[in-house]
PDB file of C-alpha atoms and ligand atoms in Angstrom:
ATOM      1  CA  UNK A 238      54.302-121.271  80.286  1.00 71.00           C
ATOM      2  CA  UNK A 239      54.445-119.300  83.568  1.00 81.00           C
ATOM      3  CA  UNK A 240      54.857-121.728  86.437  1.00 94.00           C
ATOM      4  CA  UNK A 241      53.210-121.164  89.865  1.00 97.00           C
ATOM      5  CA  UNK A 242      56.090-121.283  92.319  1.00 98.00           C
ATOM      6  CA  UNK A 243      55.955-121.535  96.094  1.00 98.00           C
ATOM      7  CA  UNK A 244      58.505-119.457  98.027  1.00 98.00           C
ATOM      8  CA  UNK A 245      58.623-119.377 101.841  1.00 98.00           C
ATOM      9  CA  UNK A 246      59.324-116.100 103.653  1.00 98.00           C
ATOM     10  CA  UNK A 247      59.933-117.043 107.311  1.00 98.00           C
ATOM     11  CA  UNK A 248      60.010-113.507 108.733  1.00 98.00           C
ATOM     12  CA  UNK A 249      57.937-112.029 111.561  1.00 98.00           C
ATOM     13  CA  UNK A 250      60.164-109.308 113.035  1.00 97.00           C
ATOM     14  CA  UNK A 251      57.823-106.553 111.764  1.00 97.00           C
ATOM     15  CA  UNK A 252      54.829-107.898 113.722  1.00 97.00           C
ATOM     16  CA  UNK A 253      53.372-105.294 116.075  1.00 95.00           C
ATOM     17  CA  UNK A 254      51.786-107.637 118.624  1.00 95.00           C
ATOM     18  CA  UNK A 255      52.761-111.302 118.588  1.00 96.00           C
ATOM     19  CA  UNK A 256      55.484-113.183 116.724  1.00 97.00           C
ATOM     20  CA  UNK A 257      55.115-116.672 115.268  1.00 98.00           C
ATOM     21  CA  UNK A 258      54.209-116.170 111.594  1.00 98.00           C
ATOM     22  CA  UNK A 259      57.813-117.037 110.639  1.00 98.00           C
ATOM     23  CA  UNK A 260      56.945-120.662 111.446  1.00 98.00           C
ATOM     24  CA  UNK A 261      54.148-120.795 108.865  1.00 98.00           C
ATOM     25  CA  UNK A 262      55.879-121.890 105.624  1.00 98.00           C
ATOM     26  CA  UNK A 263      56.870-125.395 106.805  1.00 98.00           C
ATOM     27  CA  UNK A 264      53.472-125.834 108.508  1.00 98.00           C
ATOM     28  CA  UNK A 265      51.651-124.964 105.258  1.00 98.00           C
ATOM     29  CA  UNK A 266      53.863-127.324 103.230  1.00 97.00           C
ATOM     30  CA  UNK A 267      53.128-130.085 105.743  1.00 97.00           C
ATOM     31  CA  UNK A 268      49.382-129.451 105.336  1.00 97.00           C
ATOM     32  CA  UNK A 269      49.774-129.510 101.536  1.00 96.00           C
ATOM     33  CA  UNK A 270      51.436-132.914 101.764  1.00 95.00           C
ATOM     34  CA  UNK A 271      49.177-134.296 104.506  1.00 95.00           C
ATOM     35  CA  UNK A 272      47.413-137.572 103.555  1.00 94.00           C
ATOM     36  CA  UNK A 273      44.207-136.302 105.223  1.00 94.00           C
ATOM     37  CA  UNK A 274      43.437-134.619 101.897  1.00 94.00           C
ATOM     38  CA  UNK A 275      44.392-134.841  98.233  1.00 95.00           C
ATOM     39  CA  UNK A 276      46.322-132.414  96.086  1.00 96.00           C
ATOM     40  CA  UNK A 277      43.498-131.378  93.764  1.00 97.00           C
ATOM     41  CA  UNK A 278      41.840-127.982  93.490  1.00 97.00           C
ATOM     42  CA  UNK A 279      38.043-127.873  93.470  1.00 97.00           C
ATOM     43  CA  UNK A 280      38.155-127.197  89.716  1.00 96.00           C
ATOM     44  CA  UNK A 281      39.994-130.509  89.332  1.00 96.00           C
ATOM     45  CA  UNK A 282      43.586-129.545  88.774  1.00 95.00           C
ATOM     46  CA  UNK A 283      46.188-131.601  90.514  1.00 95.00           C
ATOM     47  CA  UNK A 284      48.409-129.168  92.450  1.00 96.00           C
ATOM     48  CA  UNK A 285      51.179-131.453  93.601  1.00 91.00           C
ATOM     49  CA  UNK A 286      54.176-129.782  95.270  1.00 90.00           C
ATOM     50  CA  UNK A 287      57.212-129.970  93.016  1.00 88.00           C
ATOM     51  CA  UNK A 288      55.043-130.665  89.971  1.00 89.00           C
ATOM     52  CA  UNK A 289      52.185-128.280  88.982  1.00 92.00           C
ATOM     53  CA  UNK A 290      53.347-126.179  91.929  1.00 96.00           C
ATOM     54  CA  UNK A 291      57.094-125.708  91.833  1.00 97.00           C
ATOM     55  CA  UNK A 292      58.765-125.030  95.204  1.00 97.00           C
ATOM     56  CA  UNK A 293      61.987-123.065  95.624  1.00 97.00           C
ATOM     57  CA  UNK A 294      61.979-123.520  99.410  1.00 98.00           C
ATOM     58  CA  UNK A 295      62.363-120.836 102.063  1.00 98.00           C
ATOM     59  CA  UNK A 296      64.576-117.775 101.840  1.00 98.00           C
ATOM     60  CA  UNK A 297      67.134-117.370 104.609  1.00 98.00           C
ATOM     61  CA  UNK A 298      65.892-114.190 106.319  1.00 98.00           C
ATOM     62  CA  UNK A 299      67.428-112.407 109.314  1.00 98.00           C
ATOM     63  CA  UNK A 300      65.017-110.769 111.797  1.00 98.00           C
ATOM     64  CA  UNK A 301      66.110-107.312 110.591  1.00 97.00           C
ATOM     65  CA  UNK A 302      65.344-104.841 107.812  1.00 96.00           C
ATOM     66  CA  UNK A 303      67.918-106.671 105.667  1.00 98.00           C
ATOM     67  CA  UNK A 304      65.186-109.277 105.111  1.00 98.00           C
ATOM     68  CA  UNK A 305      63.354-106.883 102.785  1.00 98.00           C
ATOM     69  CA  UNK A 306      66.278-106.668 100.339  1.00 98.00           C
ATOM     70  CA  UNK A 307      66.587-110.463 100.386  1.00 98.00           C
ATOM     71  CA  UNK A 308      62.866-110.913  99.678  1.00 98.00           C
ATOM     72  CA  UNK A 309      62.976-108.439  96.800  1.00 98.00           C
ATOM     73  CA  UNK A 310      66.011-110.227  95.372  1.00 98.00           C
ATOM     74  CA  UNK A 311      64.454-113.685  95.858  1.00 98.00           C
ATOM     75  CA  UNK A 312      61.247-112.693  94.062  1.00 98.00           C
ATOM     76  CA  UNK A 313      63.233-111.089  91.241  1.00 98.00           C
ATOM     77  CA  UNK A 314      65.174-114.333  90.699  1.00 98.00           C
ATOM     78  CA  UNK A 315      61.943-116.347  90.758  1.00 98.00           C
ATOM     79  CA  UNK A 316      60.442-114.064  88.071  1.00 97.00           C
ATOM     80  CA  UNK A 317      63.573-114.299  85.924  1.00 97.00           C
ATOM     81  CA  UNK A 318      63.224-118.097  86.054  1.00 96.00           C
ATOM     82  CA  UNK A 319      59.687-117.831  84.624  1.00 95.00           C
ATOM     83  CA  UNK A 320      57.901-118.369  87.928  1.00 97.00           C
ATOM     84  CA  UNK A 321      54.605-116.904  89.105  1.00 97.00           C
ATOM     85  CA  UNK A 322      55.253-116.202  92.792  1.00 98.00           C
ATOM     86  CA  UNK A 323      53.018-117.800  95.411  1.00 98.00           C
ATOM     87  CA  UNK A 324      54.640-116.557  98.618  1.00 98.00           C
ATOM     88  CA  UNK A 325      54.065-117.949 102.099  1.00 98.00           C
ATOM     89  CA  UNK A 326      54.550-115.444 104.940  1.00 97.00           C
ATOM     90  CA  UNK A 327      55.693-114.451 107.387  1.00 97.00           C
ATOM     91  CA  UNK A 328      54.009-111.324 108.583  1.00 98.00           C
ATOM     92  CA  UNK A 329      52.345-108.920 106.158  1.00 98.00           C
ATOM     93  CA  UNK A 330      55.396-106.651 105.863  1.00 98.00           C
ATOM     94  CA  UNK A 331      56.732-109.109 103.242  1.00 98.00           C
ATOM     95  CA  UNK A 332      54.197-107.905 100.655  1.00 98.00           C
ATOM     96  CA  UNK A 333      56.018-104.578 100.097  1.00 98.00           C
ATOM     97  CA  UNK A 334      59.341-106.102  98.952  1.00 98.00           C
ATOM     98  CA  UNK A 335      57.427-108.708  96.883  1.00 98.00           C
ATOM     99  CA  UNK A 336      55.648-105.894  95.028  1.00 98.00           C
ATOM    100  CA  UNK A 337      58.891-103.934  94.630  1.00 98.00           C
ATOM    101  CA  UNK A 338      60.170-106.833  92.541  1.00 98.00           C
ATOM    102  CA  UNK A 339      56.876-107.733  90.839  1.00 98.00           C
ATOM    103  CA  UNK A 340      55.058-104.400  90.334  1.00 96.00           C
ATOM    104  CA  UNK A 341      57.315-102.973  87.571  1.00 96.00           C
ATOM    105  CA  UNK A 342      56.699-106.132  85.470  1.00 95.00           C
ATOM    106  CA  UNK A 343      52.942-105.503  85.372  1.00 96.00           C
ATOM    107  CA  UNK A 344      51.768-102.013  84.401  1.00 96.00           C
ATOM    108  CA  UNK A 345      48.145-101.458  85.410  1.00 97.00           C
ATOM    109  CA  UNK A 346      48.355-104.027  88.218  1.00 98.00           C
ATOM    110  CA  UNK A 347      45.364-104.434  90.550  1.00 98.00           C
ATOM    111  CA  UNK A 348      45.917-105.805  94.046  1.00 98.00           C
ATOM    112  CA  UNK A 349      43.093-107.669  95.763  1.00 98.00           C
ATOM    113  CA  UNK A 350      43.884-107.501  99.497  1.00 98.00           C
ATOM    114  CA  UNK A 351      41.938-109.771 101.848  1.00 98.00           C
ATOM    115  CA  UNK A 352      42.464-108.776 105.491  1.00 98.00           C
ATOM    116  CA  UNK A 353      40.665-107.741 108.674  1.00 98.00           C
ATOM    117  CA  UNK A 354      42.966-104.695 108.676  1.00 98.00           C
ATOM    118  CA  UNK A 355      43.704-102.080 106.000  1.00 98.00           C
ATOM    119  CA  UNK A 356      47.489-102.072 106.748  1.00 98.00           C
ATOM    120  CA  UNK A 357      47.675 -98.460 105.576  1.00 98.00           C
ATOM    121  CA  UNK A 358      49.431 -96.779 108.530  1.00 98.00           C
ATOM    122  CA  UNK A 359      51.949 -94.143 107.471  1.00 98.00           C
ATOM    123  CA  UNK A 360      54.091 -95.644 110.221  1.00 97.00           C
ATOM    124  CA  UNK A 361      53.247 -97.841 113.185  1.00 97.00           C
ATOM    125  CA  UNK A 362      54.907 -96.777 116.451  1.00 95.00           C
ATOM    126  CA  UNK A 363      57.656 -95.151 114.383  1.00 96.00           C
ATOM    127  CA  UNK A 364      58.212 -98.089 112.006  1.00 97.00           C
ATOM    128  CA  UNK A 365      57.235 -97.383 108.364  1.00 98.00           C
ATOM    129  CA  UNK A 366      57.929-101.035 107.457  1.00 98.00           C
ATOM    130  CA  UNK A 367      55.681-102.571 110.144  1.00 98.00           C
ATOM    131  CA  UNK A 368      53.166-105.213 109.056  1.00 98.00           C
ATOM    132  CA  UNK A 369      50.570-102.463 109.633  1.00 98.00           C
ATOM    133  CA  UNK A 370      52.040-100.347 106.775  1.00 98.00           C
ATOM    134  CA  UNK A 371      52.836-102.343 103.588  1.00 98.00           C
ATOM    135  CA  UNK A 372      50.027-100.982 101.421  1.00 98.00           C
ATOM    136  CA  UNK A 373      50.931 -97.357 102.213  1.00 98.00           C
ATOM    137  CA  UNK A 374      54.475 -98.091 100.949  1.00 98.00           C
ATOM    138  CA  UNK A 375      53.213 -99.948  97.849  1.00 98.00           C
ATOM    139  CA  UNK A 376      50.896 -97.086  96.835  1.00 98.00           C
ATOM    140  CA  UNK A 377      53.492 -94.371  97.568  1.00 98.00           C
ATOM    141  CA  UNK A 378      55.895 -96.138  95.227  1.00 98.00           C
ATOM    142  CA  UNK A 379      53.241 -96.543  92.519  1.00 98.00           C
ATOM    143  CA  UNK A 380      53.686-100.345  92.478  1.00 98.00           C
ATOM    144  CA  UNK A 381      50.002-100.953  91.722  1.00 98.00           C
ATOM    145  CA  UNK A 382      47.350 -98.994  89.901  1.00 98.00           C
ATOM    146  CA  UNK A 383      44.444-100.152  92.040  1.00 98.00           C
ATOM    147  CA  UNK A 384      44.110-101.530  95.561  1.00 98.00           C
ATOM    148  CA  UNK A 385      40.837-103.264  96.429  1.00 98.00           C
ATOM    149  CA  UNK A 386      40.383-104.409 100.030  1.00 98.00           C
ATOM    150  CA  UNK A 387      37.942-107.061 101.237  1.00 98.00           C
ATOM    151  CA  UNK A 388      37.211-108.345 104.749  1.00 98.00           C
ATOM    152  CA  UNK A 389      38.059-105.067 106.498  1.00 98.00           C
ATOM    153  CA  UNK A 390      36.737-104.625 110.036  1.00 98.00           C
ATOM    154  CA  UNK A 391      39.698-102.952 111.747  1.00 94.00           C
ATOM    155  CA  UNK A 392      39.548 -99.512 110.135  1.00 97.00           C
ATOM    156  CA  UNK A 393      40.311 -96.372 112.181  1.00 97.00           C
ATOM    157  CA  UNK A 394      40.386 -92.633 111.528  1.00 98.00           C
ATOM    158  CA  UNK A 395      44.012 -92.413 110.402  1.00 98.00           C
ATOM    159  CA  UNK A 396      43.738 -95.347 108.027  1.00 98.00           C
ATOM    160  CA  UNK A 397      40.430 -94.046 106.652  1.00 98.00           C
ATOM    161  CA  UNK A 398      42.236 -90.801 105.763  1.00 98.00           C
ATOM    162  CA  UNK A 399      45.063 -92.810 104.176  1.00 98.00           C
ATOM    163  CA  UNK A 400      42.546 -94.876 102.155  1.00 98.00           C
ATOM    164  CA  UNK A 401      41.024 -91.651 100.817  1.00 98.00           C
ATOM    165  CA  UNK A 402      44.437 -90.124 100.093  1.00 98.00           C
ATOM    166  CA  UNK A 403      45.537 -93.174  98.082  1.00 98.00           C
ATOM    167  CA  UNK A 404      42.153 -93.886  96.450  1.00 98.00           C
ATOM    168  CA  UNK A 405      41.843 -97.341  98.013  1.00 98.00           C
ATOM    169  CA  UNK A 406      38.585 -99.183  97.273  1.00 98.00           C
ATOM    170  CA  UNK A 407      37.515-100.598 100.636  1.00 98.00           C
ATOM    171  CA  UNK A 408      34.769-103.230 100.769  1.00 98.00           C
ATOM    172  CA  UNK A 409      34.449-103.542 104.527  1.00 98.00           C
ATOM    173  CA  UNK A 410      32.496-106.332 106.223  1.00 98.00           C
ATOM    174  CA  UNK A 411      29.368-104.180 106.471  1.00 98.00           C
ATOM    175  CA  UNK A 412      29.434-103.647 102.690  1.00 98.00           C
ATOM    176  CA  UNK A 413      30.222-107.338 102.125  1.00 98.00           C
ATOM    177  CA  UNK A 414      27.217-108.293 104.268  1.00 98.00           C
ATOM    178  CA  UNK A 415      25.060-106.093 102.025  1.00 98.00           C
ATOM    179  CA  UNK A 416      26.217-108.125  99.032  1.00 98.00           C
ATOM    180  CA  UNK A 417      28.863-105.758  97.595  1.00 98.00           C
ATOM    181  CA  UNK A 418      31.578-107.680  95.716  1.00 97.00           C
ATOM    182  CA  UNK A 419      34.752-106.433  94.002  1.00 97.00           C
ATOM    183  CA  UNK A 420      34.729-105.862  90.252  1.00 97.00           C
ATOM    184  CA  UNK A 421      38.262-106.758  89.180  1.00 97.00           C
ATOM    185  CA  UNK A 422      40.412-106.756  86.071  1.00 95.00           C
ATOM    186  CA  UNK A 423      43.781-108.315  85.412  1.00 91.00           C
ATOM    187  CA  UNK A 424      46.683-108.266  85.745  1.00 97.00           C
ATOM    188  CA  UNK A 425      45.939-109.171  89.337  1.00 98.00           C
ATOM    189  CA  UNK A 426      47.954-109.833  92.489  1.00 98.00           C
ATOM    190  CA  UNK A 427      46.182-111.344  95.530  1.00 98.00           C
ATOM    191  CA  UNK A 428      47.432-110.773  99.076  1.00 98.00           C
ATOM    192  CA  UNK A 429      45.647-112.895 101.695  1.00 98.00           C
ATOM    193  CA  UNK A 430      46.141-112.044 105.352  1.00 98.00           C
ATOM    194  CA  UNK A 431      44.617-115.116 106.987  1.00 98.00           C
ATOM    195  CA  UNK A 432      43.030-112.915 109.675  1.00 98.00           C
ATOM    196  CA  UNK A 433      40.635-111.678 106.976  1.00 98.00           C
ATOM    197  CA  UNK A 434      38.893-115.015 107.504  1.00 98.00           C
ATOM    198  CA  UNK A 435      36.749-115.185 110.646  1.00 98.00           C
ATOM    199  CA  UNK A 436      38.680-116.538 113.670  1.00 98.00           C
ATOM    200  CA  UNK A 437      36.005-119.259 113.994  1.00 97.00           C
ATOM    201  CA  UNK A 438      37.462-120.703 110.749  1.00 97.00           C
ATOM    202  CA  UNK A 439      41.054-119.495 111.161  1.00 98.00           C
ATOM    203  CA  UNK A 440      42.044-119.132 114.828  1.00 98.00           C
ATOM    204  CA  UNK A 441      45.756-119.438 114.012  1.00 98.00           C
ATOM    205  CA  UNK A 442      46.525-115.751 113.615  1.00 98.00           C
ATOM    206  CA  UNK A 443      48.099-113.087 115.816  1.00 97.00           C
ATOM    207  CA  UNK A 444      45.198-110.602 115.606  1.00 97.00           C
ATOM    208  CA  UNK A 445      41.809-112.308 115.959  1.00 98.00           C
ATOM    209  CA  UNK A 446      38.987-110.041 114.750  1.00 98.00           C
ATOM    210  CA  UNK A 447      35.463-111.507 114.945  1.00 98.00           C
ATOM    211  CA  UNK A 448      32.929-110.907 112.195  1.00 98.00           C
ATOM    212  CA  UNK A 449      35.034-111.910 109.192  1.00 98.00           C
ATOM    213  CA  UNK A 450      34.713-113.886 105.978  1.00 98.00           C
ATOM    214  CA  UNK A 451      33.955-117.595 105.940  1.00 98.00           C
ATOM    215  CA  UNK A 452      36.396-120.072 104.377  1.00 98.00           C
ATOM    216  CA  UNK A 453      33.806-120.696 101.662  1.00 98.00           C
ATOM    217  CA  UNK A 454      33.447-116.997 100.813  1.00 98.00           C
ATOM    218  CA  UNK A 455      37.203-116.590 100.345  1.00 98.00           C
ATOM    219  CA  UNK A 456      37.541-119.775  98.259  1.00 98.00           C
ATOM    220  CA  UNK A 457      34.654-118.714  96.004  1.00 98.00           C
ATOM    221  CA  UNK A 458      36.164-115.225  95.612  1.00 98.00           C
ATOM    222  CA  UNK A 459      39.454-116.791  94.465  1.00 98.00           C
ATOM    223  CA  UNK A 460      37.741-119.142  92.019  1.00 97.00           C
ATOM    224  CA  UNK A 461      36.016-116.216  90.299  1.00 97.00           C
ATOM    225  CA  UNK A 462      39.123-114.035  89.860  1.00 96.00           C
ATOM    226  CA  UNK A 463      39.759-112.702  86.386  1.00 94.00           C
ATOM    227  CA  UNK A 464      43.146-113.249  84.865  1.00 89.00           C
ATOM    228  CA  UNK A 465      45.936-113.109  84.521  1.00 96.00           C
ATOM    229  CA  UNK A 466      46.699-113.833  88.178  1.00 97.00           C
ATOM    230  CA  UNK A 467      50.390-112.873  88.254  1.00 97.00           C
ATOM    231  CA  UNK A 468      51.244-113.460  91.900  1.00 98.00           C
ATOM    232  CA  UNK A 469      49.862-114.048  95.381  1.00 98.00           C
ATOM    233  CA  UNK A 470      50.790-114.325  99.014  1.00 98.00           C
ATOM    234  CA  UNK A 471      49.268-116.040 102.057  1.00 98.00           C
ATOM    235  CA  UNK A 472      50.533-114.292 105.189  1.00 98.00           C
ATOM    236  CA  UNK A 473      50.051-113.977 108.956  1.00 98.00           C
ATOM    237  CA  UNK A 474      49.263-117.632 109.682  1.00 98.00           C
ATOM    238  CA  UNK A 475      50.665-118.199 113.182  1.00 98.00           C
ATOM    239  CA  UNK A 476      50.997-121.965 113.857  1.00 98.00           C
ATOM    240  CA  UNK A 477      51.522-121.332 117.594  1.00 98.00           C
ATOM    241  CA  UNK A 478      47.958-119.969 117.779  1.00 98.00           C
ATOM    242  CA  UNK A 479      46.397-122.918 115.932  1.00 96.00           C
ATOM    243  CA  UNK A 480      45.917-125.418 118.777  1.00 90.00           C
ATOM    244  CA  UNK A 481      43.570-127.847 117.013  1.00 92.00           C
ATOM    245  CA  UNK A 482      45.090-127.412 113.583  1.00 95.00           C
ATOM    246  CA  UNK A 483      42.185-125.715 111.793  1.00 96.00           C
ATOM    247  CA  UNK A 484      44.162-122.988 110.097  1.00 98.00           C
ATOM    248  CA  UNK A 485      46.958-124.947 108.390  1.00 98.00           C
ATOM    249  CA  UNK A 486      44.544-126.949 106.169  1.00 98.00           C
ATOM    250  CA  UNK A 487      42.755-123.701 105.268  1.00 98.00           C
ATOM    251  CA  UNK A 488      46.080-122.168 104.184  1.00 98.00           C
ATOM    252  CA  UNK A 489      46.813-125.282 102.117  1.00 98.00           C
ATOM    253  CA  UNK A 490      43.375-125.037 100.480  1.00 98.00           C
ATOM    254  CA  UNK A 491      43.970-121.347  99.663  1.00 98.00           C
ATOM    255  CA  UNK A 492      47.357-122.228  98.117  1.00 98.00           C
ATOM    256  CA  UNK A 493      45.778-124.975  95.974  1.00 98.00           C
ATOM    257  CA  UNK A 494      42.979-122.717  94.755  1.00 98.00           C
ATOM    258  CA  UNK A 495      45.411-119.851  94.035  1.00 98.00           C
ATOM    259  CA  UNK A 496      47.797-122.115  92.095  1.00 98.00           C
ATOM    260  CA  UNK A 497      44.873-123.580  90.172  1.00 97.00           C
ATOM    261  CA  UNK A 498      43.599-120.114  89.281  1.00 97.00           C
ATOM    262  CA  UNK A 499      47.111-119.048  88.222  1.00 97.00           C
ATOM    263  CA  UNK A 500      47.213-121.973  85.806  1.00 96.00           C
ATOM    264  CA  UNK A 501      43.685-121.382  84.540  1.00 94.00           C
ATOM    265  CA  UNK A 502      44.251-117.650  83.922  1.00 92.00           C
ATOM    266  CA  UNK A 503      47.716-117.787  82.332  1.00 83.00           C
ATOM    267  CA  UNK A 504      47.250-120.773  80.009  1.00 74.00           C
ATOM    268  CA  UNK A 505      46.623-120.067  76.375  1.00 62.00           C
ATOM    269  CA  UNK A 506      43.427-121.703  75.083  1.00 53.00           C
TER     270      UNK A 506
HETATM  271 MN1  LIG B 772      45.320-108.484 109.407  1.00 59.52          MN
HETATM  272 MN1  LIG B 773      47.613-107.652 107.128  1.00 59.52          MN
END
């Protein structure tokens, strides 16, 4: 049976504003193991690290473009070992090399992308691999059939044009507030930029954008995902911006709910 597998990607050299997301993987593991909570998902699956949730540790990533090849290779090895990747960023640039390894395994893949920002820049200040660009690269390479974005409140003219060019389905926060929800079909990959959640719930990010999703809204969205859920990432948590430790337990909760949903949607009845 496919096994949800945690893999840490401590890389933040493609951040456009503030570094620090490279420190997230150990902080999320610590929150997963913290005795302030238990290891169960809300649907009552025990998601213990090293058990229901395998853990292959962190990749060794230099702060250069070489990191992308190492991520692609690391995800490929994880897939060959029968794992379902649950990747911990790092900045959002890691999603492109993840999909380079994963996308060809899943024809017809839909990506659900939760983020304040569309991350669709053709290049950002000359860098086509910036954390502001991964979904432009993924769609150019045909690594997913459908991209559905939720939580968006940082759109601009250029990215709006890119969304139209690539046929991206954008459910921005105004549409969300009107009650619009994504209609999804598997196979599904979920990419969660923690800044998609409102900074009142998740202050530990590099780009705080008010007016976002609540923790509850994101958790409920994950619990209702169709299957199979074939991979996921949780990116852009910046522990240095999380002074009272609100964001690490949220990331741990998202990991538990994602792993639980992976199990529920890939198990044979
Ligand atoms: Mn973002
Ligand atoms: Mn992002």
